[in-house]
Coordinates of C-alpha atoms in Angstrom, one line a residue:
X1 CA 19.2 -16.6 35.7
X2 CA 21.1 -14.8 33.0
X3 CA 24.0 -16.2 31.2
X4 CA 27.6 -13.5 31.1
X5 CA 29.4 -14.2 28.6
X6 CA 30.6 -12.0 26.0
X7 CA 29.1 -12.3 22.3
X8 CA 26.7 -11.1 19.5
X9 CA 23.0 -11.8 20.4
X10 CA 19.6 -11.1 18.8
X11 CA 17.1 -10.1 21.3
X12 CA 13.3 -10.8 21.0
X13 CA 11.3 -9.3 18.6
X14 CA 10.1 -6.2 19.2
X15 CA 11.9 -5.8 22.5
X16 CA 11.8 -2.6 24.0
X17 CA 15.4 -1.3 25.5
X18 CA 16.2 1.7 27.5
X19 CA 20.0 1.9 28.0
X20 CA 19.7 5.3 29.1
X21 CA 18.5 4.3 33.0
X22 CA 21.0 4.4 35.5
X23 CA 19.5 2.3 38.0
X24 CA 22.1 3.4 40.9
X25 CA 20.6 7.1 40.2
X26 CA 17.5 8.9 41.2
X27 CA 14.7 7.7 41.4
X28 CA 15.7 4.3 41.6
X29 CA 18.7 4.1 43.7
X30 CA 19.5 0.6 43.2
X31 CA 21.6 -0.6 45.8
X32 CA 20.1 1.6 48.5
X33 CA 16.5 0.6 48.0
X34 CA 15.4 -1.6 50.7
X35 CA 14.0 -4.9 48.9
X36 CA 10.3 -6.2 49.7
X37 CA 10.0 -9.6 47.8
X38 CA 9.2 -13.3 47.9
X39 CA 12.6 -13.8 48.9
X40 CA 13.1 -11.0 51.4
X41 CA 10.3 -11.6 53.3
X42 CA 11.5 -15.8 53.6
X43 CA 15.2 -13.7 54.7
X44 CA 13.5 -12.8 57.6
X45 CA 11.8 -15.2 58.6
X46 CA 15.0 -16.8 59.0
X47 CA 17.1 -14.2 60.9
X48 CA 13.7 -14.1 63.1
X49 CA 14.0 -17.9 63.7
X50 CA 10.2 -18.7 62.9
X51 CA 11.8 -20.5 60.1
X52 CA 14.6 -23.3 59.3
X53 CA 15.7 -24.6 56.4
X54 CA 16.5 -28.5 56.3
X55 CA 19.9 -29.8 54.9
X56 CA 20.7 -32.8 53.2
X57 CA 23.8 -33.9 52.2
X58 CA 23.5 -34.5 48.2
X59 CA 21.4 -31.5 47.5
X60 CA 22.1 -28.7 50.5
X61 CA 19.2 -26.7 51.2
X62 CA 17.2 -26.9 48.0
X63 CA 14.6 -28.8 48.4
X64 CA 13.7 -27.0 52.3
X65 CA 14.3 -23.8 50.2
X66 CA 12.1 -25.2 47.4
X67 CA 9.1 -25.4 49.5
X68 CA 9.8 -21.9 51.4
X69 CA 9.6 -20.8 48.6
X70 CA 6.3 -22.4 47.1
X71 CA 8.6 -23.7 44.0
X72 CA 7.9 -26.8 42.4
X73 CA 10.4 -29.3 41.8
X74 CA 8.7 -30.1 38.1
X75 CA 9.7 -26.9 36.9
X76 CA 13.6 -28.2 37.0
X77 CA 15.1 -27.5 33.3
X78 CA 19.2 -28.1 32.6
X79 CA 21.4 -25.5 31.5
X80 CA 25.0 -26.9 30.6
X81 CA 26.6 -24.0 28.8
X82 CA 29.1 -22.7 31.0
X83 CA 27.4 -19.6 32.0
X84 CA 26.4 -17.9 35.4
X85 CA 28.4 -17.1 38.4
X86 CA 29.6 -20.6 39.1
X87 CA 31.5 -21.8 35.7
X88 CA 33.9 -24.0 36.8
X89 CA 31.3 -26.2 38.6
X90 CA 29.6 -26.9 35.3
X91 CA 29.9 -28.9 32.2
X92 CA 27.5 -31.2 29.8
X93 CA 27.8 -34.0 32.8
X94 CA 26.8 -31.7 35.4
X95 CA 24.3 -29.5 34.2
X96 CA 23.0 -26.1 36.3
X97 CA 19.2 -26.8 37.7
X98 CA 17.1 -23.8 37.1
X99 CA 13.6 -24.4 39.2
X100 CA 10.8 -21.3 39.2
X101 CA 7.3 -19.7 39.9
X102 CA 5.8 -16.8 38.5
X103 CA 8.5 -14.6 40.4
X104 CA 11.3 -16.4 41.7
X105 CA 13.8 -18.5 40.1
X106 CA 16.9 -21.1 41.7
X107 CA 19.5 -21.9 40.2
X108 CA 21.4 -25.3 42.0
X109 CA 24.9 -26.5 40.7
X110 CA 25.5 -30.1 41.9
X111 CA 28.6 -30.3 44.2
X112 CA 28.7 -26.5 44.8
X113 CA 28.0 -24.5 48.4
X114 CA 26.2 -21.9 46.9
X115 CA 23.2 -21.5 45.2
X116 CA 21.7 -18.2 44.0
X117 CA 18.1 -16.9 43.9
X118 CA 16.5 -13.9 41.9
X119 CA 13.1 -12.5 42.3
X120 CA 10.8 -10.2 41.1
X121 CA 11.1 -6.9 43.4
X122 CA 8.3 -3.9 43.0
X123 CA 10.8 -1.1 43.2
X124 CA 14.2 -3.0 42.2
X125 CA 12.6 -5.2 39.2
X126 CA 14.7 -7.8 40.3
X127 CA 16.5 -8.7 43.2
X128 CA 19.4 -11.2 43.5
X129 CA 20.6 -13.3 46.4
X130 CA 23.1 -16.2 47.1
X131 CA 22.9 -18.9 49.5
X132 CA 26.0 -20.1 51.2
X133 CA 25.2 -23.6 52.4
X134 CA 26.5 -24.1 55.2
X135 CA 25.3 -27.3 57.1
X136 CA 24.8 -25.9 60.5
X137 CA 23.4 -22.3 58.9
X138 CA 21.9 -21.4 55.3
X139 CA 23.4 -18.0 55.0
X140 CA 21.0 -15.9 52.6
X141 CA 22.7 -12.6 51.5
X142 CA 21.4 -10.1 48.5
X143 CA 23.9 -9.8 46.0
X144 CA 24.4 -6.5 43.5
X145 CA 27.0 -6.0 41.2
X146 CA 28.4 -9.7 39.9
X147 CA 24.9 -10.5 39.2
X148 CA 24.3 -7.3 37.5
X149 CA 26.6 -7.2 35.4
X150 CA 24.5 -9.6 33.1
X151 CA 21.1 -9.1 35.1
X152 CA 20.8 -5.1 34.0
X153 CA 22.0 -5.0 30.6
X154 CA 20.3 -5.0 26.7
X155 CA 19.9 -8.6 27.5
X156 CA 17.5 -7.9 30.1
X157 CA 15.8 -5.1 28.2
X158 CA 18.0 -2.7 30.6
X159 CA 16.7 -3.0 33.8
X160 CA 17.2 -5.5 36.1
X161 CA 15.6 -8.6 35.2
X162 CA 15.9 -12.2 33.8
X163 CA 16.9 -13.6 30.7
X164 CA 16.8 -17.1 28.9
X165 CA 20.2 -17.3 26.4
X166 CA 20.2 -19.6 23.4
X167 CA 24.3 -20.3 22.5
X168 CA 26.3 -22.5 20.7
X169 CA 28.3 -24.7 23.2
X170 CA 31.2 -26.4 23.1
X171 CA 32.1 -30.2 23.7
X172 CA 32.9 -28.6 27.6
X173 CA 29.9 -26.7 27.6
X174 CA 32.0 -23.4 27.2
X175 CA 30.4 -20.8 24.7
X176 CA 31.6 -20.0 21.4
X177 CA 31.8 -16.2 21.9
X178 CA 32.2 -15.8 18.4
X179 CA 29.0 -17.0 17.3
X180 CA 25.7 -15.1 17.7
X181 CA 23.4 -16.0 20.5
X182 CA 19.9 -15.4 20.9
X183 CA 17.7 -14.0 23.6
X184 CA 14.5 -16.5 23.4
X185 CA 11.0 -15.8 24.5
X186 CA 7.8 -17.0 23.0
X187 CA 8.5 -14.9 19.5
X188 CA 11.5 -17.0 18.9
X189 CA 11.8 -19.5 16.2
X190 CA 12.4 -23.5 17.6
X191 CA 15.2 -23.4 15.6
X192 CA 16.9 -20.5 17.9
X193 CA 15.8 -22.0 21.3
X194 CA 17.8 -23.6 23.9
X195 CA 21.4 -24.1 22.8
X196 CA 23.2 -24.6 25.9
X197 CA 20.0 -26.5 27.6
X198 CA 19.0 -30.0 28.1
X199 CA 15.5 -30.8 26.3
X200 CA 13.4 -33.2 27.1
X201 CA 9.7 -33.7 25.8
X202 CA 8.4 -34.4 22.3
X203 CA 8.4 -32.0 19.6
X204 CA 7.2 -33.6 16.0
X205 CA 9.4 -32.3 13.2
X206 CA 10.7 -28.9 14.7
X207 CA 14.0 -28.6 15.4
X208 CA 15.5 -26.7 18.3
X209 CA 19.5 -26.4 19.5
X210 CA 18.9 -28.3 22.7
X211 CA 21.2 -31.0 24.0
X212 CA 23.5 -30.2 21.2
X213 CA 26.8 -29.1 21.1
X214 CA 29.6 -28.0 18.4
X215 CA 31.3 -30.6 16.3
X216 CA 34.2 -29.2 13.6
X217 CA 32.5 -25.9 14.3
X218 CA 28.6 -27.4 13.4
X219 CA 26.3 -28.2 16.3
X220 CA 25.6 -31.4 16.3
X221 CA 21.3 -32.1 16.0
X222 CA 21.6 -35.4 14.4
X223 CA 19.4 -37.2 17.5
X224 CA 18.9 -34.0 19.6
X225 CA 15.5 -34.1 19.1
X226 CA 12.0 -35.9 20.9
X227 CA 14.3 -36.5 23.9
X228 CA 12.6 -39.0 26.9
X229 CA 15.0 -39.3 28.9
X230 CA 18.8 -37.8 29.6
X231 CA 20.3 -40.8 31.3
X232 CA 23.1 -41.2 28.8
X233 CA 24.4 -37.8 29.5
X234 CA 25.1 -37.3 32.8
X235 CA 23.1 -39.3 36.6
X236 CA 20.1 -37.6 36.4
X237 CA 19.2 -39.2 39.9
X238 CA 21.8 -36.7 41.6
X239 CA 18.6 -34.2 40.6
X240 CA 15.2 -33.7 41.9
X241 CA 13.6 -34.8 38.1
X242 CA 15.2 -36.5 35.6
X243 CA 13.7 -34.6 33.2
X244 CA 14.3 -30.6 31.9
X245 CA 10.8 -30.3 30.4
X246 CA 10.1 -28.3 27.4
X247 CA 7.0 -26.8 28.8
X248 CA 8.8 -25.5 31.7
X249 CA 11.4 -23.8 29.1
X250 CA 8.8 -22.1 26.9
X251 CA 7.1 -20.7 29.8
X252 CA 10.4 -20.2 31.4
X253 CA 11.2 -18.0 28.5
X254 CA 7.9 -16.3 28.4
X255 CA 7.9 -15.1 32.1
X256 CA 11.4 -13.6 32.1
X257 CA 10.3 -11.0 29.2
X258 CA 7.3 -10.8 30.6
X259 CA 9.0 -9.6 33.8
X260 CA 11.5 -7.6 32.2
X261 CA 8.6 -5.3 29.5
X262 CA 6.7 -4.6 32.8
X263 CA 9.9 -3.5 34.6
X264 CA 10.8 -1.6 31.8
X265 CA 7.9 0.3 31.1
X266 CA 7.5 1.0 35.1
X267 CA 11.1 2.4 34.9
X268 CA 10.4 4.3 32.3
X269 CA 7.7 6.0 33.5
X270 CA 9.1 6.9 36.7
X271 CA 12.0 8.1 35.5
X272 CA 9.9 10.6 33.6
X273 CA 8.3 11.1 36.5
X274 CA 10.8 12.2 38.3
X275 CA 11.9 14.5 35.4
X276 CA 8.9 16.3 35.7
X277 CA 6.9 17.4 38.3
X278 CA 6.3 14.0 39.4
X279 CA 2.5 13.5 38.1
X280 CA 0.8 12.9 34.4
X281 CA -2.4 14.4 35.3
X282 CA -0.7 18.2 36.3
X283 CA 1.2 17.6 33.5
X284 CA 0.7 21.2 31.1
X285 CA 1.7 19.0 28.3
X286 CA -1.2 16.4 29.1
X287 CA -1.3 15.5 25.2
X288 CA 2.3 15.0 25.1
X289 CA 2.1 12.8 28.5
X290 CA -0.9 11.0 27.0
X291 CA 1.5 10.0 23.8
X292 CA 4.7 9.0 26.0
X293 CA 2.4 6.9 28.4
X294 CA 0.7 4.9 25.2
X295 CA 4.0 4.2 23.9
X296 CA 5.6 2.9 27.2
X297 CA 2.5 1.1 27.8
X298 CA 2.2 -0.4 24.6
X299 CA 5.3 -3.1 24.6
X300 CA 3.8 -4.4 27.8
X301 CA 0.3 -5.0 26.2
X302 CA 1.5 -6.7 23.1
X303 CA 3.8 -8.9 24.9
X304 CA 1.3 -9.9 27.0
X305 CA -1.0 -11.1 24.4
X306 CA 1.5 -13.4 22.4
X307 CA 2.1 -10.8 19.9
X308 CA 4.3 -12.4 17.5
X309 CA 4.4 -15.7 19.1
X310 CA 5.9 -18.6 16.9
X311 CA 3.8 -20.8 15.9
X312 CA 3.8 -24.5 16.4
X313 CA 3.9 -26.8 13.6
X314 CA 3.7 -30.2 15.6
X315 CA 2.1 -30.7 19.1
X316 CA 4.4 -30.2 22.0
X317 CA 4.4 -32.4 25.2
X318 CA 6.4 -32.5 27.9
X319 CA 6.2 -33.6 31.7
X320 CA 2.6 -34.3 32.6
X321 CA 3.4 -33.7 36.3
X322 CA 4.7 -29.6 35.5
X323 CA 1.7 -29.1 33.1
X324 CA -0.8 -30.0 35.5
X325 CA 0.6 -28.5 38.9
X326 CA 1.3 -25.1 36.5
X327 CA -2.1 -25.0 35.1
X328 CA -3.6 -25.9 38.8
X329 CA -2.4 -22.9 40.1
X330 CA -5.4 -21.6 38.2
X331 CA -7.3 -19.3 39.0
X332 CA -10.6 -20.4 37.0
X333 CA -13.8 -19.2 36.1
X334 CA -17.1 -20.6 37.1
X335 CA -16.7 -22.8 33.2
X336 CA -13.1 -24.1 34.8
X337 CA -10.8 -21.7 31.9
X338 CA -7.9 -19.9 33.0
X339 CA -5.1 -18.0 31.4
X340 CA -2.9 -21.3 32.6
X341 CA -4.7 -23.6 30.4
X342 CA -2.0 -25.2 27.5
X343 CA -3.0 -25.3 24.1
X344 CA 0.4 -26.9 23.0
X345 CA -1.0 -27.2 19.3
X346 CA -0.5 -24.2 17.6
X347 CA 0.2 -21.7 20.6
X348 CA 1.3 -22.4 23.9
X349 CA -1.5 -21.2 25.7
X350 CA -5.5 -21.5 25.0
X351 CA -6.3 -18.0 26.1
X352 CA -3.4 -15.7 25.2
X353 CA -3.1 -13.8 27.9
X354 CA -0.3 -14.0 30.0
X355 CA -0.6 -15.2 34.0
X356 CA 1.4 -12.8 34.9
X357 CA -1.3 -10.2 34.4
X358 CA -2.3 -12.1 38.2
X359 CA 1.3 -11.1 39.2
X360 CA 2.4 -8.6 42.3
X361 CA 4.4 -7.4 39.6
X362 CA 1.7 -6.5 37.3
X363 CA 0.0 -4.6 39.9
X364 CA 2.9 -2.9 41.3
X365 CA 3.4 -0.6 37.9
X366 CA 3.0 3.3 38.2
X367 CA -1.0 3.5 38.8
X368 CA -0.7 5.7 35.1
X369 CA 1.0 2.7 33.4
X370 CA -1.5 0.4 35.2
X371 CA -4.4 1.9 34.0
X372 CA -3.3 2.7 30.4
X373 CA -1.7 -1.0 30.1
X374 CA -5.5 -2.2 31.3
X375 CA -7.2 0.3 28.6
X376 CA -4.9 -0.7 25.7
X377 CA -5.9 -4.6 26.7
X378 CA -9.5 -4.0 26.8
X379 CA -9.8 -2.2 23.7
X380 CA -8.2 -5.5 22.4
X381 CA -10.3 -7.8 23.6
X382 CA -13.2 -6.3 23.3
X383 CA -12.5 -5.6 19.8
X384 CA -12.3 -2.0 19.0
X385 CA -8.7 -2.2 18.4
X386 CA -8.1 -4.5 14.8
X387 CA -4.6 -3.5 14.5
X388 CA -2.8 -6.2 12.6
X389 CA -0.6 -6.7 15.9
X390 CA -3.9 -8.9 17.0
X391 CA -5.1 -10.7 14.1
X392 CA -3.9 -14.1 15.9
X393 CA -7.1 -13.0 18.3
X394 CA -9.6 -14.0 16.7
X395 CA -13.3 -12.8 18.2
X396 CA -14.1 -15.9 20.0
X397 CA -10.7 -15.8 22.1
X398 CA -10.7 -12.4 23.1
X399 CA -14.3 -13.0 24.3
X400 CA -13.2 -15.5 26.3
X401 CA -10.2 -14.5 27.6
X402 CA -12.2 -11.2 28.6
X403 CA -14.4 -13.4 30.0
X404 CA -11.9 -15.2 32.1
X405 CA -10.4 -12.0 33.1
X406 CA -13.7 -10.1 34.3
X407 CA -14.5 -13.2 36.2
X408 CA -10.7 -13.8 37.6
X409 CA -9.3 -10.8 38.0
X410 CA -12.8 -8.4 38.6
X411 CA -11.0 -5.2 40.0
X412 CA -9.1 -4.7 36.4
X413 CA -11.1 -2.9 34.1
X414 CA -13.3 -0.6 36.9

């Protein structure tokens, strides 16, 4: 769920962006692409009755829509700045509740009827949709252009996708336009994360911009930090968790760029696709293909091994209950690792590799990106690439997270 205002941001490092794809032309043809997603396929469901979401009166349909949508209620984190589609509904004392899984994220505004929904898509990247909660009827529509006007821009690496926005918020929760903003993903410093957010979880010594706002033009972090509990701010009981867990935030900003360099690339590539003569491998410039195809490829394989990634300088823990139903959702080898399991240390994960490579979206890409994404991450982990990009991979973790990966995932690298 992306934030719209306007103001100077600094994306992630090395992000790749594209501005020159038109999504509404060929071969994407945006808004007359018929969507096939988590989301769609719940849409109808309903309209075919085999289906009914439950209403309540303090929270409209999301918990019913939660559990349609196999999204746990531990992932909830607490976005105050006032950003999204639904501004004048929020503030510091009632905070926006983002909840997501690998592919879908909802986003629930206490004391609003609507509540909107995006998704990861195969052919759209992302789709968008609203819910109008009606008590007798939840009306689920897709939405296009007021959600892409923030959802398909550099923030969102130029395609449609997701984006978690780091700002400097007033005492009302409004931005500060003027000052920069930052577009946070598992690259970015602490000190850069989650201005705008609600924090909770401890942290040691780093600093982030969490549950802060601007005093005589200063944010405020005097006692921002290492934050239990959010009761003095606003009734957390109105919410499904009192908590918004740090956890859920980093990998809350991990997925949305993960989402975003895969839908990139994939856009990419079909767009030169459909430039040419719509295949690599007739292609009479096959050496020039080869090149374009590495270098599309590439972002998307360094991304997903953590390249860059910040590291930690004091353990991290947050809600014990989001942790362990995240890592559950496994899956494991035969020695019980996955590519879920926390390190929380130094890194976030144990095995950097990211989930997503488990991900309809992952194996939705172009079958040419596909296969040159999966060559690029073997050479990795087997070891015959040592570019600097991978020195946080030491031997013994890419041997394992090949292991993992041959074991979890056996169809990849055939």
């Amino acid at each position: 769920m992306a934030v719209c205002s306007i103001g100077l941001f600094i994306a992630p490092a090395g992000a790749q962006i594209n501005l020159s794809i038109d999504i509404e032309k060929a071969p994407f043809e945006y808004s007359q692409t018929a969507a096939d997603n988590r989301v769609s396929r719940l849409v109808d469901k309903l309209n075919a009755k085999t289906i009914q979401l439950e209403y309540s009166r303090e929270t409209g349909y999301l918990r019913s829509l939660l559990r349609a949508l196999e999204i746990p209620e531990s992932s909830q984190t607490l976005v105050f700045s006032k950003t999204s589609m639904q501004v004048r509904y929020i503030s510091r004392r009632n905070p926006r509740a983002i909840y997501f899984n690998d592919d879908t994220y909802v986003g629930w505004v206490r004391g609003s009827s609507l509540m909107e929904i995006s998704t990861a898509d195969p052919k759209l990247g992302t789709a968008f949709y609203t819910v109008d909660m009606m008590p007798w009827r939840a009306k689920v529509e897709q939405a296009y252009y007021d959600c892409l006007a923030c959802h398909a821009t550099s923030m969102t690496q130029g395609v449609p996708g997701h984006t978690v926005r780091s700002v400097y918020p007033e005492v009302d929760g409004s931005v500060a336009s003027q000052r920069e903003s930052f577009i946070t993903d598992h690259s970015s410093p602490f000190s850069q994360r989650w201005g705008g957010w609600y924090v909770t979880g401890r942290h040691g010594e780093m600093r982030h911009m969490g549950n802060a706002f601007l005093r005589g033009g200063q944010l405020d972090t005097r006692e921002n930090g290492n934050r239990l509990s959010l009761w003095d701010d606003f009734e957390t009981h109105d919410y499904l968790s009192p908590y918004s867990d740090i956890v859920a935030l980093m990998v809350l900003e991990h997925q949305t760029q993960m989402h975003n360099a895969i839908t990139q690339a994939d856009f990419s590539l079909r767009q030169l696709l459909y430039q040419g003569d719509g295949t690599v491998e007739r292609s009479n410039e096959a050496a020039e293909w080869d090149a374009q195809l590495r270098l599309i490829a590439k972002p998307v394989v360094d991304y997903a091994l953590f390249c860059n990634e910040a590291v930690l300088t004091d353990p991290v823990n947050g809600s014990i209950i989001f942790a362990e139903e995240f890592s559950n959702r496994g899956p494991v080898d035969s020695r019980g690792r996955s590519l879920r399991d926390f390190d929380l240390k130094t890194r976030m994960f144990k095995y950097p590799c990211s989930y997503l490579i488990y991900s309809p979206t992952f194996d939705s890409m172009q079958k040419p990106l596909k296969n040159e994404v999966t060559r690029q991450l073997l050479a990795v982990l087997t070891g015959e690439n040592q570019d600097d990009a991978y020195r946080h991979l030491d031997a013994k973790t890419r041997a394992d997270t090949l292991a993992i990966l041959r074991e979890t995932k056996p169809d990849l690298f055939r």
